[in-house]
Coordinates of C-alpha atoms and ligand atoms in Angstrom, one line a residue:
M1 CA 0.0 0.0 0.1
P2 CA 1.6 3.4 -1.0
T3 CA 2.2 5.8 1.8
H4 CA 0.0 8.8 2.9
D5 CA 2.5 9.9 5.5
L6 CA 3.6 13.4 4.8
N7 CA 7.1 12.8 6.0
E8 CA 7.4 9.9 3.7
I9 CA 5.8 11.9 0.8
R10 CA 8.3 14.8 1.5
A11 CA 11.2 12.2 1.3
L12 CA 10.0 11.1 -2.1
Y13 CA 10.0 14.7 -3.2
E14 CA 13.5 15.2 -2.1
L15 CA 14.9 12.2 -4.0
P16 CA 17.4 12.7 -6.9
L17 CA 15.1 13.3 -9.9
P18 CA 16.5 10.1 -11.7
E19 CA 15.6 7.9 -8.6
L20 CA 12.3 9.6 -8.2
I21 CA 11.4 9.0 -11.9
F22 CA 12.7 5.4 -11.6
R23 CA 10.3 4.6 -8.8
A24 CA 7.3 6.2 -10.7
Q25 CA 8.3 4.1 -13.8
E26 CA 8.4 1.0 -11.8
T27 CA 4.8 1.8 -10.4
H28 CA 3.6 2.9 -13.9
R29 CA 4.6 -0.1 -15.6
R30 CA 3.2 -2.5 -13.0
H31 CA -0.3 -1.1 -13.8
H32 CA -0.4 0.6 -17.1
D33 CA 0.9 0.5 -20.7
P34 CA 3.8 3.1 -20.7
A35 CA 3.1 4.1 -24.3
A36 CA -0.7 4.5 -24.1
V37 CA -2.2 7.9 -23.5
Q38 CA -5.9 8.4 -22.7
L39 CA -7.3 11.2 -24.8
C40 CA -10.4 13.1 -23.3
T41 CA -12.3 15.9 -24.7
L42 CA -13.9 18.6 -22.6
Q43 CA -17.1 20.5 -23.5
S44 CA -18.4 23.3 -21.5
V45 CA -22.2 22.9 -21.5
K46 CA -22.9 25.8 -19.4
T47 CA -20.4 28.7 -19.3
G48 CA -19.8 31.4 -16.8
R49 CA -21.9 33.2 -14.1
C50 CA -21.0 30.8 -11.4
Q51 CA -21.9 31.8 -7.8
E52 CA -18.6 30.4 -6.4
D53 CA -15.6 32.4 -5.8
C54 CA -12.7 30.0 -6.8
K55 CA -9.9 32.6 -7.2
Y56 CA -8.5 30.8 -10.2
C57 CA -11.8 30.6 -12.3
P58 CA -12.5 32.7 -15.1
Q59 CA -16.1 31.6 -14.8
S60 CA -16.8 32.9 -11.3
S61 CA -19.3 35.7 -11.4
H62 CA -17.2 37.4 -8.6
Y63 CA -14.6 38.5 -11.1
D64 CA -14.7 40.6 -14.4
T65 CA -12.7 38.4 -16.8
G66 CA -14.6 39.6 -19.9
L67 CA -15.8 35.9 -20.4
E68 CA -18.9 35.6 -22.5
S69 CA -21.6 33.5 -20.6
V70 CA -23.3 30.8 -22.4
P71 CA -26.5 29.2 -21.1
L72 CA -26.9 25.6 -21.0
M73 CA -26.4 23.8 -24.4
D74 CA -29.4 21.6 -25.7
T75 CA -29.0 17.8 -25.9
A76 CA -28.5 17.7 -29.6
A77 CA -25.7 20.2 -29.7
V78 CA -23.8 18.3 -27.0
V79 CA -24.3 14.9 -28.8
A80 CA -23.1 16.5 -32.1
A81 CA -19.9 17.9 -30.3
A82 CA -19.3 14.4 -28.7
R83 CA -19.5 12.8 -32.3
V84 CA -16.9 15.2 -33.6
A85 CA -14.7 14.4 -30.6
R86 CA -15.0 10.7 -31.1
E87 CA -14.1 11.1 -34.9
G88 CA -11.0 13.1 -33.8
G89 CA -9.8 10.1 -31.5
A90 CA -11.1 11.0 -28.1
S91 CA -12.4 8.0 -26.1
R92 CA -13.7 10.1 -23.1
F93 CA -16.1 13.0 -23.5
C94 CA -16.3 15.2 -20.3
M95 CA -19.2 17.8 -19.8
G96 CA -18.5 20.7 -17.6
A97 CA -21.0 23.1 -16.2
A98 CA -20.3 26.4 -14.2
W99 CA -22.6 25.5 -11.5
R100 CA -22.0 25.6 -7.7
E101 CA -24.3 22.4 -7.4
V102 CA -26.7 20.5 -9.5
R103 CA -30.3 21.4 -9.0
D104 CA -33.1 19.1 -9.6
G105 CA -35.4 20.3 -12.5
A106 CA -35.6 20.8 -16.3
Q107 CA -31.8 21.7 -16.7
F108 CA -30.5 18.7 -14.9
D109 CA -33.0 16.4 -17.0
S110 CA -31.6 17.9 -20.1
V111 CA -28.0 17.0 -18.9
L112 CA -29.1 13.5 -18.1
E113 CA -30.5 13.3 -21.8
A114 CA -27.1 14.5 -23.1
V115 CA -25.4 11.8 -21.1
R116 CA -27.6 9.2 -22.5
G117 CA -26.9 10.4 -26.0
V118 CA -23.1 10.5 -25.6
S119 CA -23.0 7.2 -23.9
D120 CA -24.9 5.6 -26.8
L121 CA -22.1 6.8 -29.1
G122 CA -19.7 4.4 -27.2
M123 CA -17.7 6.9 -25.5
E124 CA -16.9 7.0 -21.8
V125 CA -18.8 9.8 -20.3
C126 CA -17.7 12.1 -17.6
C127 CA -19.4 15.0 -16.1
T128 CA -18.3 17.8 -13.8
L129 CA -21.3 19.8 -12.7
G130 CA -20.3 21.0 -9.1
M131 CA -21.8 19.4 -5.9
V132 CA -24.2 16.5 -6.3
N133 CA -26.1 14.6 -3.7
G134 CA -26.7 10.7 -3.7
A135 CA -29.8 10.7 -5.6
Q136 CA -28.4 13.0 -8.3
A137 CA -25.3 10.8 -8.6
S138 CA -27.5 7.8 -9.2
R139 CA -29.4 9.4 -11.8
L140 CA -26.3 10.3 -13.6
R141 CA -25.1 6.7 -13.3
E142 CA -28.4 5.4 -14.5
A143 CA -28.2 7.7 -17.7
G144 CA -24.9 6.2 -18.6
C145 CA -22.4 8.5 -17.0
N146 CA -19.1 6.6 -16.0
V147 CA -17.1 9.2 -14.3
Y148 CA -17.6 12.3 -12.1
N149 CA -14.9 14.9 -11.8
H150 CA -14.8 16.9 -8.7
N151 CA -11.4 18.4 -7.7
L152 CA -10.0 18.9 -4.1
D153 CA -7.8 21.5 -5.9
T154 CA -5.3 22.0 -3.0
S155 CA -4.5 21.2 0.6
R156 CA -7.2 21.4 3.2
E157 CA -5.1 24.2 4.8
Y158 CA -4.6 26.4 1.7
Y159 CA -8.2 25.7 0.5
P160 CA -9.9 28.8 2.4
S161 CA -7.4 31.0 0.7
I162 CA -8.7 30.1 -2.8
I163 CA -12.3 29.4 -2.2
T164 CA -14.6 30.7 0.5
T165 CA -18.1 29.7 -0.8
R166 CA -17.7 26.1 0.0
T167 CA -15.6 23.8 2.3
Y168 CA -13.1 21.0 1.9
D169 CA -15.6 18.7 3.5
D170 CA -18.4 19.8 1.1
R171 CA -16.0 18.5 -1.7
L172 CA -15.3 15.2 0.2
A173 CA -19.0 14.7 0.7
T174 CA -19.8 14.9 -3.1
L175 CA -16.9 12.4 -3.8
A176 CA -18.5 10.1 -1.4
A177 CA -21.9 10.3 -3.0
V178 CA -20.5 9.8 -6.4
R179 CA -18.6 6.8 -5.4
E180 CA -21.6 5.3 -3.4
A181 CA -23.6 5.8 -6.7
G182 CA -21.0 3.4 -8.4
L183 CA -19.5 6.2 -10.6
E184 CA -15.7 6.3 -11.2
V185 CA -14.1 9.1 -9.3
C186 CA -12.0 11.8 -11.0
S187 CA -10.3 14.2 -8.5
G188 CA -7.2 16.2 -8.6
G189 CA -6.0 19.7 -8.2
I190 CA -4.1 22.8 -9.5
V191 CA -0.5 23.8 -8.9
G192 CA 0.8 27.3 -9.3
M193 CA -1.7 29.1 -7.1
G194 CA 0.9 30.4 -4.7
E195 CA 0.8 27.4 -2.5
T196 CA 3.8 25.7 -0.9
V197 CA 5.4 22.5 -1.9
D198 CA 4.0 20.9 1.3
D199 CA 0.4 22.0 0.2
R200 CA 1.0 20.1 -3.1
L201 CA 2.1 17.1 -1.2
K202 CA -0.8 17.4 1.2
L203 CA -3.1 17.4 -1.7
L204 CA -1.7 14.3 -3.1
G205 CA -1.8 12.7 0.4
E206 CA -5.5 13.5 0.7
L207 CA -6.3 12.0 -2.7
A208 CA -4.3 9.0 -1.9
A209 CA -6.1 8.4 1.3
I210 CA -9.6 8.3 -0.2
E211 CA -10.8 4.7 -0.2
P212 CA -11.0 3.3 -2.7
Q213 CA -8.6 5.7 -4.4
P214 CA -9.8 8.0 -7.2
D215 CA -9.8 6.4 -10.6
S216 CA -8.3 9.4 -12.2
V217 CA -6.3 12.4 -11.0
P218 CA -6.1 15.5 -13.1
I219 CA -3.1 17.7 -12.3
N220 CA -3.7 21.2 -13.6
A221 CA -1.1 23.7 -13.9
L222 CA -2.8 27.1 -13.1
V223 CA -3.9 29.1 -16.3
P224 CA -3.6 32.6 -14.8
V225 CA -6.6 34.4 -16.3
P226 CA -6.7 38.3 -16.4
G227 CA -9.4 39.6 -14.0
T228 CA -9.1 36.7 -11.6
P229 CA -7.3 37.3 -8.2
L230 CA -4.6 34.7 -9.4
E231 CA -3.9 36.5 -12.7
G232 CA -0.3 37.3 -11.4
C233 CA 0.9 33.9 -10.3
A234 CA 4.2 32.8 -11.5
P235 CA 4.4 29.3 -13.3
V236 CA 5.6 26.4 -11.2
A237 CA 9.2 25.5 -12.3
P238 CA 9.0 22.5 -14.7
I239 CA 11.1 20.2 -12.8
E240 CA 9.0 20.9 -9.6
F241 CA 5.9 20.3 -11.6
V242 CA 7.3 16.8 -13.0
R243 CA 8.1 15.9 -9.4
I244 CA 4.4 16.3 -8.5
I245 CA 3.4 14.2 -11.4
A246 CA 6.0 11.3 -10.4
I247 CA 4.6 11.5 -6.8
A248 CA 0.9 11.3 -7.9
R249 CA 1.8 8.2 -9.9
I250 CA 3.6 6.5 -6.9
L251 CA 0.9 7.4 -4.5
L252 CA -1.9 6.5 -6.8
P253 CA -0.5 3.5 -8.6
K254 CA -3.8 2.5 -10.5
A255 CA -5.2 5.9 -11.4
M256 CA -4.9 7.6 -14.7
V257 CA -2.8 10.8 -14.0
R258 CA -4.0 13.5 -16.2
L259 CA -1.8 16.2 -17.5
S260 CA -4.7 18.8 -17.5
A261 CA -4.8 22.5 -17.8
G262 CA -1.7 24.5 -18.6
R263 CA -0.2 22.4 -21.5
T264 CA 0.0 25.5 -23.8
A265 CA 2.8 26.8 -21.7
M266 CA 4.6 23.5 -21.6
S267 CA 7.3 22.4 -24.1
D268 CA 7.3 19.0 -25.8
E269 CA 10.3 18.0 -23.5
M270 CA 8.4 18.9 -20.3
Q271 CA 5.3 17.0 -21.4
A272 CA 7.6 14.0 -22.3
L273 CA 9.0 14.3 -18.9
C274 CA 5.6 14.2 -17.5
F275 CA 4.7 11.1 -19.3
I276 CA 7.8 9.3 -18.4
A277 CA 7.0 10.4 -14.6
G278 CA 3.6 8.5 -15.0
A279 CA 1.1 10.9 -16.5
N280 CA -1.1 8.8 -19.1
S281 CA -3.9 11.1 -20.0
I282 CA -4.4 14.6 -21.7
F283 CA -7.2 16.6 -23.0
L284 CA -7.5 16.7 -26.6
G285 CA -8.8 19.8 -28.6
D286 CA -7.9 23.5 -28.8
K287 CA -10.1 24.5 -25.9
L288 CA -10.4 23.3 -22.4
L289 CA -13.7 24.7 -20.9
T290 CA -12.8 28.4 -21.6
T291 CA -8.9 28.7 -22.1
P292 CA -6.8 27.5 -24.9
N293 CA -5.3 24.0 -25.2
P294 CA -2.7 22.7 -27.8
E295 CA -4.3 22.0 -31.3
R296 CA -5.3 18.4 -31.8
N297 CA -2.7 18.2 -34.6
E298 CA 0.0 19.4 -32.5
D299 CA -0.7 16.7 -29.7
M300 CA -1.2 14.0 -32.3
G301 CA 2.4 15.0 -33.7
L302 CA 3.8 14.9 -30.2
L303 CA 2.4 11.4 -29.4
E304 CA 3.9 10.2 -32.8
R305 CA 7.3 11.8 -32.2
L306 CA 7.3 10.0 -28.7
G307 CA 6.2 6.7 -30.2
M308 CA 3.2 6.8 -27.9
H309 CA -0.5 5.9 -29.0
P310 CA -4.0 6.7 -27.8
L311 CA -5.8 4.3 -25.5
A312 CA -9.2 3.1 -26.8
A313 CA -12.5 3.9 -25.1
H314 CA -13.4 1.5 -22.2
A315 CA -10.0 -0.3 -22.4
H316 CA -8.4 0.3 -19.2
A317 CA -4.8 1.0 -19.2
H318 CA -3.9 -1.7 -16.9
A319 CA -5.9 -4.3 -18.9
G320 CA -3.8 -7.4 -19.3
R321 CA -1.4 -6.3 -16.6
E322 CA -1.1 -6.8 -12.9
S323 CA -3.9 -4.7 -11.5
Ligands
LIG1 N1 -18.0 23.9 -11.6 C1 -17.5 22.6 -11.3 C2 -16.6 22.5 -10.2 O1 -16.0 23.5 -9.9 O2 -16.4 21.4 -9.7 C3 -16.9 22.0 -12.6 C4 -16.1 22.9 -13.5 S1 -14.6 23.6 -13.0 C5 -14.2 24.7 -14.1 C6 -13.5 22.2 -13.0 C7 -12.1 22.3 -12.4 O3 -11.2 23.2 -13.4 C8 -11.7 23.1 -11.2 O4 -12.0 22.3 -10.1 C9 -10.3 23.4 -11.4 O5 -9.5 22.6 -10.8 C10 -10.1 23.6 -12.9 N2 -9.9 25.1 -13.2 C11 -10.6 26.0 -13.3 N3 -10.0 27.2 -13.7 C12 -8.7 26.7 -13.9 C13 -7.5 27.6 -14.2 N4 -7.6 28.8 -14.6 N5 -6.3 26.9 -14.3 C14 -6.2 25.6 -14.1 N6 -7.4 24.9 -13.7 C15 -8.6 25.4 -13.6
LIG2 C1 -9.9 19.3 -14.5 O1 -9.4 19.0 -13.6 N1 -9.4 20.1 -15.5 C2 -10.4 20.5 -16.5 C3 -11.5 19.3 -16.1 N2 -11.0 19.0 -14.9 C4 -13.0 19.9 -16.1 C5 -10.8 21.9 -16.6 C6 -9.5 22.8 -16.7 C7 -10.2 24.1 -17.0 C8 -9.2 25.2 -17.1 C9 -9.9 26.5 -17.2 C10 -10.7 26.6 -18.2 O2 -10.6 26.4 -19.4 O3 -11.8 27.5 -18.0
LIG3 FE1 -17.7 27.8 -10.5 FE2 -16.5 25.4 -11.0 FE3 -15.4 27.8 -11.7 FE4 -15.5 27.3 -9.0 S1 -14.2 26.3 -10.6 S2 -16.1 29.3 -10.1 S3 -17.4 26.0 -9.1 S4 -17.1 26.8 -12.5

């Protein structure tokens, strides 16, 4: 069982980089195909005007980021976007809504309808809609949703410096409801919000202590958006970021570790190091929810140069390996 003890996690962080990467590789190869990368596509199905005050987020109504808000997309438009993503090679389609929480009613019914439609295309379906209760999580599951994304974002201690409109325990309660309903759990965080190295390690310790562990762990590098309180944050040094990926891999051996937001600011070499350190999933397509992401062709070129290949839908990375 991998450690969740902070001192042990710190000791990993301080290893010489080649030693840390070797340990991450050992773990990675026990559970995953080291050449396969899961390709996910994101679709913002409701953009902006969110009540929460997450200091990193361009979609919060508390900050003026000049973002154009878009009301909930209709089902047909969502399914059409998923079909395009599937044709482009994505195996997982993730729908994101700038909601504080899901409310029962016509809008949620419409999202459930979209989930059914995308699931019928044979894609893995992921939703990230804010807080949900047990009944809502079950309805998502029944509609064909496979995964729910809900990030812890940072350490418990640093959380109140980033978000004041909800608590860490609110986040954990949604994760428990999601798991209880039989959905896969996707939960990770953001680095580069002015937190300490210890905050990053504590976040990874929290994620690793969830039982059973999250099935996927997105590691986002902050995209500093003008107008948000975090617009002036300096980027995390690439090697420090790679160390976080390696530790995520070691602490959460079976999870898909997703190199998420912030890739437009990363070189090919840095992304390659992240894959070597155990990242095995990316978002494909030129837009995340509202901010830019590398072009699809650029990413396909990168995978080709690295001799890596996309993972097929519903084919788990550790299939055929020790799990
Ligand atoms: N509203 C829902 C929620 O917060 O759970 C779902 C959408 S929200 C945009 C999904 C995640 O995107 C956040 O938890 C955060 O980790 C990430 N995110 C938002 N803005 C970001 C930014 N500027 N840079 C990096 N990650 C960001
Ligand atoms: C996650 O951890 N990263 C994705 C996904 N989950 C929903 C979102 C990143 C959003 C980056 C900011 C934006 O594009 O608005
Ligand atoms: Fe709203 Fe999610 Fe953005 Fe927070 S991260 S402001 S909850 S859309």
